[in-house]
Amino acid sequence: MKDLHDRLTAANPILENDLGDTAASPRAETLLLRILAEPPEPRSRVRSPQARTSRWAIPAVALAVVAVVLWDTLVPDSIPRQRYVTSGPAYAVLMAAAQESEATNTGRFWHTQGEIGQTLYRDHRGHRYMLFASYPTESWYPTDRRDGEGVVSYDTGRTRLRPVSAADAAAYRADGSPQPNENSDPDFGIQIPDMPDGPELAGNTIYEGDPARLPTDPARLRMAMLTWMRDHDAMPAHPDVWLFREGAKLLNADSRPLTPPVRAAVYRMLAGLPGVRSLGRVRDPLGRPALGVAMTEHTSALGTLEWQLLIHPSSDFLMATRVVVIRHGAMNPKAAPGTIQYLDLRRTAGWTDTPPEHPLPGATRH
């Protein structure tokens, strides 16, 4: 076995101790297991022609493993090309937000206040209804370590439950108007699940790369995000929709805010995505005027969804991100068109030099 390992390592420096992560694909792993299953070669001074044949069988398969590993390493899945949009109402809204981002000055703290919410579906003792559950959030992120560590607060203890429709309200009252409860037993109340990072669909993992390492060019930013996904999980089934909603999450970042140049690049990347359309002048859930842009996503679990970004008319402030049901799916069969599946609402978000009322954990100055 040691001789085999030495030969593989000499043929391909990528291989690590004990063959580490050489199985870069199912095929490579199969070939590797085949090699490891070979019986050790008998050490005999006299070899028959058959023995000489088997002597070269292992290196031949080993070379196949090396070839597969090198192919997977040097020729990874390609990033799909994109047809870039360069005009239109949605393009104008997002490019204006990008310009506002570039003109923004940072401060000692990135501070946000708002609320997040989602629609819950309950079936308890024959009572079936939908509730919209929301709770307040607040975050502080310092740019200087002397100001402490960033904190994000999700105050689920102040969760509000609101029936979605009049019929839901009647069914909710008939069920005893249960309140939030951490106990999973439905007889004790309604369990509030963690706010998901959007629809949890196969092949649509969230982006978890380092925002500080993202490029400031929108084309390179797109490439960086998709490359990260390819290398850490899999290429999204619908890259443009994935970039739209993951870009919105970057703009809404609580604990790792974007620098103004990267924030501007995200807005420009969104502006160039095919399928983004304008909603015109709208109002956010708090009644504030906003400019809306949206993109449609088709899913099997939650049906057809519309991702909406509501942007302040004269700044880069992303006031709200909401996901509206256009057509229900398997996981939300009672959702009527227009139902808000998810909501991330910001009352305020921006840079400030004013510290929080209470020092952040680890702060050495006030």
C-alpha positions as semicolon CSV with decimal commas, in nm:
position;residue;x (nm);y (nm);z (nm)
1;M;0,000;0,000;0,000
2;K;0,284;0,239;0,079
3;D;0,442;0,177;-0,262
4;L;0,110;0,260;-0,427
5;H;0,068;0,577;-0,222
6;D;0,423;0,686;-0,310
7;R;0,363;0,630;-0,680
8;L;0,037;0,823;-0,677
9;T;0,192;1,108;-0,482
10;A;0,489;1,126;-0,718
11;A;0,260;1,128;-1,021
12;N;0,029;1,396;-0,882
13;P;0,150;1,645;-0,616
14;I;-0,211;1,736;-0,542
15;L;-0,255;1,410;-0,354
16;E;-0,206;1,445;0,021
17;N;-0,131;1,206;0,306
18;D;-0,348;0,895;0,305
19;L;-0,488;1,011;-0,030
20;G;-0,673;1,293;0,155
21;D;-0,929;1,452;-0,079
22;T;-0,833;1,278;-0,402
23;A;-1,187;1,159;-0,464
24;A;-1,293;1,480;-0,633
25;S;-1,579;1,302;-0,810
26;P;-1,777;0,979;-0,772
27;R;-1,581;0,831;-1,061
28;A;-1,248;0,916;-0,901
29;E;-1,363;0,766;-0,573
30;T;-1,471;0,444;-0,748
31;L;-1,136;0,411;-0,922
32;L;-0,951;0,478;-0,601
33;L;-1,147;0,213;-0,413
34;R;-1,072;-0,032;-0,694
35;I;-0,700;0,029;-0,650
36;L;-0,714;-0,010;-0,275
37;A;-0,899;-0,341;-0,317
38;E;-0,616;-0,490;-0,527
39;P;-0,429;-0,767;-0,338
40;P;-0,064;-0,690;-0,262
41;E;0,183;-0,807;-0,523
42;P;0,380;-1,114;-0,407
43;R;0,749;-1,040;-0,373
44;S;0,910;-1,314;-0,583
45;R;1,247;-1,313;-0,753
46;V;1,106;-1,509;-1,053
47;R;0,804;-1,359;-1,229
48;S;0,592;-1,542;-1,481
49;P;0,454;-1,357;-1,787
50;Q;0,122;-1,335;-1,600
51;A;0,297;-1,176;-1,304
52;R;0,463;-0,922;-1,531
53;T;0,120;-0,833;-1,670
54;S;-0,030;-0,775;-1,325
55;R;0,274;-0,567;-1,234
56;W;0,160;-0,299;-1,478
57;A;-0,213;-0,324;-1,396
58;I;-0,192;-0,111;-1,082
59;P;0,000;0,178;-1,237
60;A;-0,249;0,184;-1,526
61;V;-0,547;0,228;-1,292
62;A;-0,346;0,467;-1,079
63;L;-0,286;0,683;-1,384
64;A;-0,661;0,677;-1,448
65;V;-0,722;0,809;-1,096
66;V;-0,462;1,080;-1,146
67;A;-0,620;1,175;-1,478
68;V;-0,970;1,199;-1,330
69;V;-0,848;1,398;-1,028
70;L;-0,650;1,635;-1,248
71;W;-0,948;1,679;-1,481
72;D;-1,182;1,761;-1,191
73;T;-0,923;1,996;-1,042
74;L;-0,804;2,176;-1,355
75;V;-1,129;2,167;-1,557
76;P;-1,412;2,240;-1,307
77;D;-1,769;2,313;-1,405
78;S;-1,782;2,625;-1,618
79;I;-1,964;2,938;-1,502
80;P;-2,260;2,999;-1,734
81;R;-2,242;3,308;-1,950
82;Q;-2,489;3,587;-1,896
83;R;-2,676;3,819;-2,125
84;Y;-2,634;4,154;-1,952
85;V;-2,917;4,406;-1,937
86;T;-2,806;4,762;-2,004
87;S;-3,129;4,965;-1,996
88;G;-3,484;4,976;-1,868
89;P;-3,672;5,108;-1,562
90;A;-3,539;4,842;-1,319
91;Y;-3,187;4,892;-1,450
92;A;-3,217;5,268;-1,387
93;V;-3,341;5,219;-1,027
94;L;-3,059;4,980;-0,937
95;M;-2,787;5,185;-1,106
96;A;-2,904;5,496;-0,921
97;A;-2,880;5,303;-0,593
98;A;-2,527;5,199;-0,691
99;Q;-2,426;5,561;-0,740
100;E;-2,570;5,651;-0,400
101;S;-2,373;5,365;-0,245
102;E;-2,045;5,495;-0,385
103;A;-2,112;5,838;-0,235
104;T;-2,173;5,694;0,113
105;N;-1,916;5,743;0,389
106;T;-1,863;5,472;0,646
107;G;-1,863;5,533;1,022
108;R;-1,770;5,361;1,345
109;F;-2,076;5,134;1,339
110;W;-2,314;4,973;1,095
111;H;-2,654;4,980;1,265
112;T;-2,985;4,826;1,158
113;Q;-3,331;4,805;1,311
114;G;-3,630;4,628;1,166
115;E;-3,827;4,308;1,172
116;I;-3,840;3,979;0,991
117;G;-4,141;3,763;0,933
118;Q;-4,281;3,460;0,758
119;T;-4,614;3,293;0,695
120;L;-4,685;2,985;0,908
121;Y;-4,933;2,712;0,822
122;R;-5,111;2,541;1,114
123;D;-5,331;2,234;1,123
124;H;-5,430;2,161;1,482
125;R;-5,725;1,942;1,579
126;G;-5,905;2,019;1,256
127;H;-5,835;2,393;1,267
128;R;-5,642;2,496;0,958
129;Y;-5,524;2,851;0,909
130;M;-5,233;3,075;0,817
131;L;-5,058;3,324;1,045
132;F;-4,796;3,583;0,967
133;A;-4,535;3,575;1,246
134;S;-4,292;3,865;1,282
135;Y;-4,044;3,980;1,543
136;P;-3,805;4,276;1,582
137;T;-3,434;4,264;1,501
138;E;-3,140;4,494;1,565
139;S;-2,772;4,473;1,480
140;W;-2,453;4,663;1,556
141;Y;-2,128;4,603;1,370
142;P;-1,815;4,805;1,463
143;T;-1,538;4,876;1,213
144;D;-1,277;4,906;1,491
145;R;-1,204;4,614;1,723
146;R;-1,171;4,859;2,012
147;D;-1,546;4,917;1,984
148;G;-1,616;4,551;2,053
149;E;-1,773;4,269;1,858
150;G;-2,075;4,279;1,632
151;V;-2,408;4,165;1,771
152;V;-2,735;4,066;1,606
153;S;-3,053;4,046;1,815
154;Y;-3,360;3,846;1,710
155;D;-3,623;3,919;1,974
156;T;-3,852;3,620;1,926
157;G;-4,000;3,692;2,267
158;R;-4,188;3,981;2,106
159;T;-4,331;3,779;1,819
160;R;-4,657;3,908;1,675
161;L;-4,906;3,665;1,520
162;R;-5,157;3,796;1,267
163;P;-5,411;3,586;1,075
164;V;-5,366;3,633;0,701
165;S;-5,735;3,649;0,610
166;A;-6,075;3,678;0,775
167;A;-6,126;3,302;0,739
168;D;-5,788;3,244;0,902
169;A;-5,888;3,475;1,186
170;A;-6,206;3,275;1,251
171;A;-6,018;2,943;1,249
172;Y;-5,753;3,094;1,476
173;R;-6,015;3,200;1,732
174;A;-6,177;2,858;1,713
175;D;-5,838;2,706;1,793
176;G;-5,818;2,917;2,109
177;S;-5,595;3,196;1,968
178;P;-5,273;3,019;2,073
179;Q;-4,965;3,231;2,135
180;P;-4,598;3,163;2,058
181;N;-4,438;2,892;2,267
182;E;-4,093;2,735;2,250
183;N;-4,243;2,396;2,334
184;S;-4,285;2,190;2,019
185;D;-4,611;2,039;2,145
186;P;-4,888;2,215;1,946
187;D;-5,119;2,201;2,250
188;F;-4,894;2,445;2,433
189;G;-4,888;2,709;2,162
190;I;-4,735;2,787;1,825
191;Q;-4,368;2,716;1,779
192;I;-4,187;2,995;1,594
193;P;-3,923;2,845;1,365
194;D;-3,597;3,019;1,289
195;M;-3,626;3,264;1,004
196;P;-3,500;3,073;0,700
197;D;-3,262;3,227;0,449
198;G;-3,527;3,210;0,181
199;P;-3,690;2,900;0,035
200;E;-3,485;2,596;0,128
201;L;-3,475;2,434;-0,212
202;A;-3,245;2,164;-0,344
203;G;-2,948;2,310;-0,526
204;N;-3,003;2,663;-0,393
205;T;-2,768;2,683;-0,099
206;I;-2,707;3,024;0,051
207;Y;-2,388;3,215;-0,024
208;E;-2,153;3,212;0,277
209;G;-1,836;3,355;0,128
210;D;-1,641;3,640;0,287
211;P;-1,799;3,975;0,184
212;A;-1,467;4,149;0,250
213;R;-1,309;3,954;-0,037
214;L;-1,572;4,031;-0,299
215;P;-1,452;4,235;-0,600
216;T;-1,588;4,579;-0,680
217;D;-1,646;4,504;-1,048
218;P;-2,002;4,368;-1,103
219;A;-1,899;4,107;-1,363
220;R;-1,617;3,978;-1,145
221;L;-1,850;3,987;-0,843
222;R;-2,097;3,763;-1,025
223;M;-1,815;3,527;-1,120
224;A;-1,681;3,521;-0,763
225;M;-2,019;3,431;-0,610
226;L;-2,094;3,156;-0,862
227;T;-1,740;3,019;-0,836
228;W;-1,776;3,001;-0,458
229;M;-2,100;2,807;-0,498
230;R;-1,948;2,571;-0,753
231;D;-1,648;2,500;-0,530
232;H;-1,842;2,464;-0,204
233;D;-2,171;2,305;-0,306
234;A;-2,305;2,303;-0,661
235;M;-2,390;2,546;-0,935
236;P;-2,738;2,692;-0,869
237;A;-3,007;2,553;-1,096
238;H;-3,113;2,908;-1,186
239;P;-2,806;3,133;-1,144
240;D;-2,977;3,465;-1,219
241;V;-3,253;3,417;-0,960
242;W;-2,998;3,286;-0,711
243;L;-2,779;3,594;-0,762
244;F;-3,079;3,823;-0,721
245;R;-3,184;3,688;-0,384
246;E;-2,833;3,626;-0,252
247;G;-2,736;3,976;-0,362
248;A;-3,030;4,111;-0,163
249;K;-2,909;3,923;0,145
250;L;-2,564;4,078;0,106
251;L;-2,722;4,423;0,094
252;N;-2,922;4,338;0,407
253;A;-2,617;4,204;0,590
254;D;-2,635;4,244;0,967
255;S;-2,305;4,114;1,099
256;R;-2,082;4,158;0,791
257;P;-2,185;4,481;0,615
258;L;-2,049;4,559;0,271
259;T;-1,810;4,843;0,204
260;P;-1,960;5,118;-0,016
261;P;-1,769;5,006;-0,332
262;V;-1,878;4,643;-0,294
263;R;-2,232;4,751;-0,213
264;A;-2,236;4,954;-0,533
265;A;-2,105;4,653;-0,725
266;V;-2,388;4,435;-0,590
267;Y;-2,647;4,686;-0,708
268;R;-2,481;4,700;-1,052
269;M;-2,471;4,320;-1,070
270;L;-2,844;4,308;-0,994
271;A;-2,910;4,574;-1,256
272;G;-2,749;4,359;-1,525
273;L;-2,945;4,040;-1,451
274;P;-3,200;3,934;-1,714
275;G;-3,550;3,899;-1,576
276;V;-3,535;4,187;-1,327
277;R;-3,831;4,418;-1,379
278;S;-3,960;4,738;-1,225
279;L;-4,259;4,757;-0,990
280;G;-4,265;5,134;-1,021
281;R;-4,347;5,354;-0,725
282;V;-4,481;5,148;-0,437
283;R;-4,510;5,165;-0,060
284;D;-4,333;4,937;0,182
285;P;-4,516;4,756;0,470
286;L;-4,473;5,068;0,685
287;G;-4,636;5,288;0,422
288;R;-4,314;5,459;0,317
289;P;-4,271;5,545;-0,053
290;A;-4,025;5,324;-0,235
291;L;-3,910;5,211;-0,579
292;G;-3,959;4,841;-0,638
293;V;-3,778;4,587;-0,852
294;A;-3,859;4,217;-0,869
295;M;-3,766;3,879;-1,014
296;T;-3,978;3,564;-1,043
297;E;-3,870;3,221;-0,918
298;H;-4,045;2,892;-0,997
299;T;-4,014;2,624;-0,727
300;S;-4,180;2,290;-0,662
301;A;-4,197;2,339;-0,285
302;L;-4,337;2,691;-0,261
303;G;-4,476;2,740;-0,610
304;T;-4,411;3,055;-0,810
305;L;-4,260;3,334;-0,601
306;E;-4,180;3,697;-0,669
307;W;-3,872;3,836;-0,496
308;Q;-3,923;4,209;-0,439
309;L;-3,666;4,470;-0,338
310;L;-3,810;4,799;-0,212
311;I;-3,547;5,073;-0,235
312;H;-3,553;5,426;-0,099
313;P;-3,623;5,672;-0,386
314;S;-3,318;5,890;-0,317
315;S;-3,060;5,666;-0,147
316;D;-2,920;5,312;-0,148
317;F;-3,129;5,215;0,156
318;L;-3,291;4,875;0,093
319;M;-3,608;4,929;0,292
320;A;-3,756;4,582;0,253
321;T;-3,707;4,248;0,086
322;R;-4,021;4,043;0,055
323;V;-4,120;3,722;-0,116
324;V;-4,475;3,721;-0,254
325;V;-4,661;3,407;-0,359
326;I;-4,784;3,416;-0,719
327;R;-4,896;3,053;-0,727
328;H;-4,886;2,817;-0,428
329;G;-4,679;2,499;-0,410
330;A;-4,667;2,175;-0,213
331;M;-4,549;2,340;0,111
332;N;-4,797;2,631;0,105
333;P;-5,116;2,488;-0,049
334;K;-5,343;2,745;0,119
335;A;-5,142;3,049;0,012
336;A;-5,347;3,279;-0,209
337;P;-5,178;3,499;-0,470
338;G;-5,029;3,801;-0,295
339;T;-4,947;3,619;0,030
340;I;-4,616;3,735;0,176
341;Q;-4,408;3,422;0,230
342;Y;-4,104;3,597;0,379
343;L;-4,025;3,954;0,481
344;D;-3,710;4,139;0,586
345;L;-3,813;4,493;0,678
346;R;-3,566;4,765;0,779
347;R;-3,677;5,067;0,976
348;T;-3,325;5,199;0,956
349;A;-2,992;5,076;0,821
350;G;-2,672;5,271;0,778
351;W;-2,341;5,393;0,916
352;T;-2,317;5,600;1,231
353;D;-2,048;5,735;1,462
354;T;-2,283;5,724;1,761
355;P;-2,214;5,416;1,976
356;P;-2,495;5,202;2,115
357;E;-2,639;5,284;2,456
358;H;-2,466;4,981;2,605
359;P;-2,107;4,899;2,499
360;L;-2,070;4,601;2,269
361;P;-1,906;4,282;2,402
362;G;-1,530;4,320;2,425
363;A;-1,531;4,700;2,381
364;T;-1,227;4,878;2,524
365;R;-1,343;5,232;2,456
366;H;-1,672;5,423;2,476
